Amino acid sequence: MNNHTHAAGHSRPPLSTTTPSEIASRLLAAPTSDAPGPVVITTHAKPDGDAAGSSLALARALIHKGVPAEVWHVGPFQGWLKTIAGDTPTRRISQDTPAASLSSALPSDASNEPRAIVVTDTGSWVQLETLTPWLKPRTQRVMVIDHHLQGDADLSPRRLVETTAASATQVLAPVIDALLGLRADEALPEPIARMLYLGLATDTGWFKFSNTSAAAMRLAARMIDSGVDHAGLYQLIDQQDAAVRPRLLGRALSSLRYFDENTIAFMALTGGDLRELSAGQEDTGGFAEPAMSVMSVRVVAVFTDATRAGDAQPTTKVSLRSKPGTNAIDVAAVCASLGGGGHARAAGVKLKMEIPQAQEAVLQALRMKRG
Ligand SMILES: [Mn+2]
């Protein structure tokens, strides 16, 4: 994920329990009479580039093979998502849909019962909150394609998880090759390649984060050889901010505090900041970069008020980033100690407390974990 503010599960089941070719053959198999519907592909709420890219790429590859497929996205939705989805069948589900009314938001007749369900870019129930009541009775038909360390074993018996992959789309690429019968050096149809590139590019910060590997670069080169307009994608995804974004960044920067010889940087966006600027959660995220560019800084935490109207308790969303190198801080471990998760260099957690208390808790956890 680009925005790593998800909390992931604690259990660590064996990572991969299946192979790209097994997933492909299951997806190409004729449906059974009790589950004749399309393949449903879903991902974590608030889809980022990798979530959108992995889910849409797989749907396009299946449709290319004549297999009916649709993507289910759970909000909030970023502005570019509609453009990226194009005419690929996509169902948009509000993240606030209560469990009781979920079934009326979803196709319910038996002819629509999906033959298979694929979850991409997450393997954790907490990131699939809204869809959990629908997924729970169907886990035997779920397959997971992911690159996160955390995951829940009871989400699916079939998991394709590579934690060294830069993006879920990198894990997905061999599945698509198996579906389409392509070698790993052959061109892909451009609408599929564009989605694979999108996941790679956004999860590597446009090829500058430490997860940018030779394999990621090779896959990106193959996608560009397949005709992807990488400059157009950059403009669509990274230069589409609402006018309020720089103002919100100004608020975050003016809250900047350093700790421990300027090695730790904290920024905060309060509920007041969001209200005064008429900004929403969808306008936040990605604010760590300016503080990461400070030489002494090794870790940045951005705290955002995520309390929803009517919530009994305050919620603070914490997004952590750290720099690679000697004594690099494993922010996934820091977040895991607080109930969250993510990657070693980018992780997150949601804490049921006000921002000042959340900052105290994260500072303690950072001081405990650093070398
Ligand atoms: Mn990802």
PDB file of N, CA and C in Angstrom, residues 24 26-31 37-41 58-70 89 115-116 179:
ATOM      1  N   ALA A  24      -4.506 -19.836 -11.151  1.00  0.00           N
ATOM      2  CA  ALA A  24      -4.997 -19.651 -12.528  1.00  0.00           C
ATOM      3  C   ALA A  24      -5.925 -20.785 -12.919  1.00  0.00           C
ATOM      4  N   ARG A  26      -7.734 -22.723 -11.034  1.00  0.00           N
ATOM      5  CA  ARG A  26      -9.003 -22.617 -10.306  1.00  0.00           C
ATOM      6  C   ARG A  26      -9.900 -21.528 -10.902  1.00  0.00           C
ATOM      7  N   LEU A  27      -9.282 -20.421 -11.311  1.00  0.00           N
ATOM      8  CA  LEU A  27     -10.071 -19.318 -11.869  1.00  0.00           C
ATOM      9  C   LEU A  27     -10.614 -19.656 -13.253  1.00  0.00           C
ATOM     10  N   LEU A  28      -9.908 -20.527 -13.972  1.00  0.00           N
ATOM     11  CA  LEU A  28     -10.354 -20.892 -15.326  1.00  0.00           C
ATOM     12  C   LEU A  28     -11.313 -22.081 -15.310  1.00  0.00           C
ATOM     13  N   ALA A  29     -11.431 -22.771 -14.174  1.00  0.00           N
ATOM     14  CA  ALA A  29     -12.286 -23.963 -14.092  1.00  0.00           C
ATOM     15  C   ALA A  29     -13.753 -23.577 -14.282  1.00  0.00           C
ATOM     16  N   ALA A  30     -14.524 -24.497 -14.876  1.00  0.00           N
ATOM     17  CA  ALA A  30     -15.956 -24.250 -15.055  1.00  0.00           C
ATOM     18  C   ALA A  30     -16.618 -24.145 -13.681  1.00  0.00           C
ATOM     19  N   PRO A  31     -17.607 -23.247 -13.535  1.00  0.00           N
ATOM     20  CA  PRO A  31     -18.245 -23.082 -12.221  1.00  0.00           C
ATOM     21  C   PRO A  31     -19.143 -24.270 -11.883  1.00  0.00           C
ATOM     22  N   GLY A  37     -21.861 -17.792 -10.421  1.00  0.00           N
ATOM     23  CA  GLY A  37     -21.694 -16.359 -10.688  1.00  0.00           C
ATOM     24  C   GLY A  37     -20.272 -15.986 -11.081  1.00  0.00           C
ATOM     25  N   PRO A  38     -20.080 -14.698 -11.351  1.00  0.00           N
ATOM     26  CA  PRO A  38     -18.750 -14.231 -11.770  1.00  0.00           C
ATOM     27  C   PRO A  38     -17.720 -14.334 -10.648  1.00  0.00           C
ATOM     28  N   VAL A  39     -16.461 -14.366 -11.033  1.00  0.00           N
ATOM     29  CA  VAL A  39     -15.380 -14.239 -10.053  1.00  0.00           C
ATOM     30  C   VAL A  39     -15.478 -12.840  -9.453  1.00  0.00           C
ATOM     31  N   VAL A  40     -15.471 -12.757  -8.130  1.00  0.00           N
ATOM     32  CA  VAL A  40     -15.480 -11.456  -7.457  1.00  0.00           C
ATOM     33  C   VAL A  40     -14.075 -11.182  -6.931  1.00  0.00           C
ATOM     34  N   ILE A  41     -13.558 -10.009  -7.263  1.00  0.00           N
ATOM     35  CA  ILE A  41     -12.220  -9.626  -6.814  1.00  0.00           C
ATOM     36  C   ILE A  41     -12.366  -8.392  -5.928  1.00  0.00           C
ATOM     37  N   LEU A  58      -6.487  -8.200 -12.514  1.00  0.00           N
ATOM     38  CA  LEU A  58      -6.968  -9.585 -12.520  1.00  0.00           C
ATOM     39  C   LEU A  58      -8.326  -9.692 -13.204  1.00  0.00           C
ATOM     40  N   ALA A  59      -9.226  -8.742 -12.919  1.00  0.00           N
ATOM     41  CA  ALA A  59     -10.541  -8.763 -13.573  1.00  0.00           C
ATOM     42  C   ALA A  59     -10.379  -8.679 -15.091  1.00  0.00           C
ATOM     43  N   ARG A  60      -9.500  -7.784 -15.543  1.00  0.00           N
ATOM     44  CA  ARG A  60      -9.307  -7.627 -16.992  1.00  0.00           C
ATOM     45  C   ARG A  60      -8.734  -8.889 -17.628  1.00  0.00           C
ATOM     46  N   ALA A  61      -7.797  -9.546 -16.934  1.00  0.00           N
ATOM     47  CA  ALA A  61      -7.207 -10.778 -17.484  1.00  0.00           C
ATOM     48  C   ALA A  61      -8.271 -11.871 -17.585  1.00  0.00           C
ATOM     49  N   LEU A  62      -9.147 -11.974 -16.564  1.00  0.00           N
ATOM     50  CA  LEU A  62     -10.204 -12.994 -16.589  1.00  0.00           C
ATOM     51  C   LEU A  62     -11.198 -12.713 -17.711  1.00  0.00           C
ATOM     52  N   ILE A  63     -11.622 -11.453 -17.830  1.00  0.00           N
ATOM     53  CA  ILE A  63     -12.582 -11.089 -18.879  1.00  0.00           C
ATOM     54  C   ILE A  63     -11.961 -11.346 -20.254  1.00  0.00           C
ATOM     55  N   HIS A  64     -10.659 -11.053 -20.389  1.00  0.00           N
ATOM     56  CA  HIS A  64      -9.903 -11.334 -21.620  1.00  0.00           C
ATOM     57  C   HIS A  64      -9.995 -12.813 -21.988  1.00  0.00           C
ATOM     58  N   LYS A  65     -10.044 -13.688 -20.964  1.00  0.00           N
ATOM     59  CA  LYS A  65     -10.143 -15.138 -21.177  1.00  0.00           C
ATOM     60  C   LYS A  65     -11.600 -15.601 -21.262  1.00  0.00           C
ATOM     61  N   GLY A  66     -12.553 -14.684 -21.231  1.00  0.00           N
ATOM     62  CA  GLY A  66     -13.960 -15.055 -21.312  1.00  0.00           C
ATOM     63  C   GLY A  66     -14.557 -15.500 -19.986  1.00  0.00           C
ATOM     64  N   VAL A  67     -13.846 -15.275 -18.896  1.00  0.00           N
ATOM     65  CA  VAL A  67     -14.369 -15.624 -17.561  1.00  0.00           C
ATOM     66  C   VAL A  67     -15.046 -14.376 -16.980  1.00  0.00           C
ATOM     67  N   PRO A  68     -16.347 -14.473 -16.623  1.00  0.00           N
ATOM     68  CA  PRO A  68     -16.993 -13.283 -16.048  1.00  0.00           C
ATOM     69  C   PRO A  68     -16.346 -12.916 -14.707  1.00  0.00           C
ATOM     70  N   ALA A  69     -16.106 -11.626 -14.531  1.00  0.00           N
ATOM     71  CA  ALA A  69     -15.443 -11.168 -13.309  1.00  0.00           C
ATOM     72  C   ALA A  69     -15.907  -9.768 -12.995  1.00  0.00           C
ATOM     73  N   GLU A  70     -15.986  -9.437 -11.720  1.00  0.00           N
ATOM     74  CA  GLU A  70     -16.246  -8.059 -11.319  1.00  0.00           C
ATOM     75  C   GLU A  70     -15.443  -7.706 -10.089  1.00  0.00           C
ATOM     76  N   PRO A  89     -16.126  -3.988 -15.033  1.00  0.00           N
ATOM     77  CA  PRO A  89     -17.260  -4.026 -14.102  1.00  0.00           C
ATOM     78  C   PRO A  89     -16.808  -3.845 -12.643  1.00  0.00           C
ATOM     79  N   ARG A 115     -18.293 -17.837  -8.264  1.00  0.00           N
ATOM     80  CA  ARG A 115     -17.597 -19.128  -8.384  1.00  0.00           C
ATOM     81  C   ARG A 115     -16.281 -19.110  -7.615  1.00  0.00           C
ATOM     82  N   ALA A 116     -15.701 -17.937  -7.497  1.00  0.00           N
ATOM     83  CA  ALA A 116     -14.451 -17.777  -6.741  1.00  0.00           C
ATOM     84  C   ALA A 116     -14.355 -16.325  -6.292  1.00  0.00           C
ATOM     85  N   LEU A 179      -2.692 -17.323 -16.521  1.00  0.00           N
ATOM     86  CA  LEU A 179      -4.045 -17.206 -17.090  1.00  0.00           C
ATOM     87  C   LEU A 179      -3.983 -17.013 -18.599  1.00  0.00           C
TER      88      LEU A 179
END
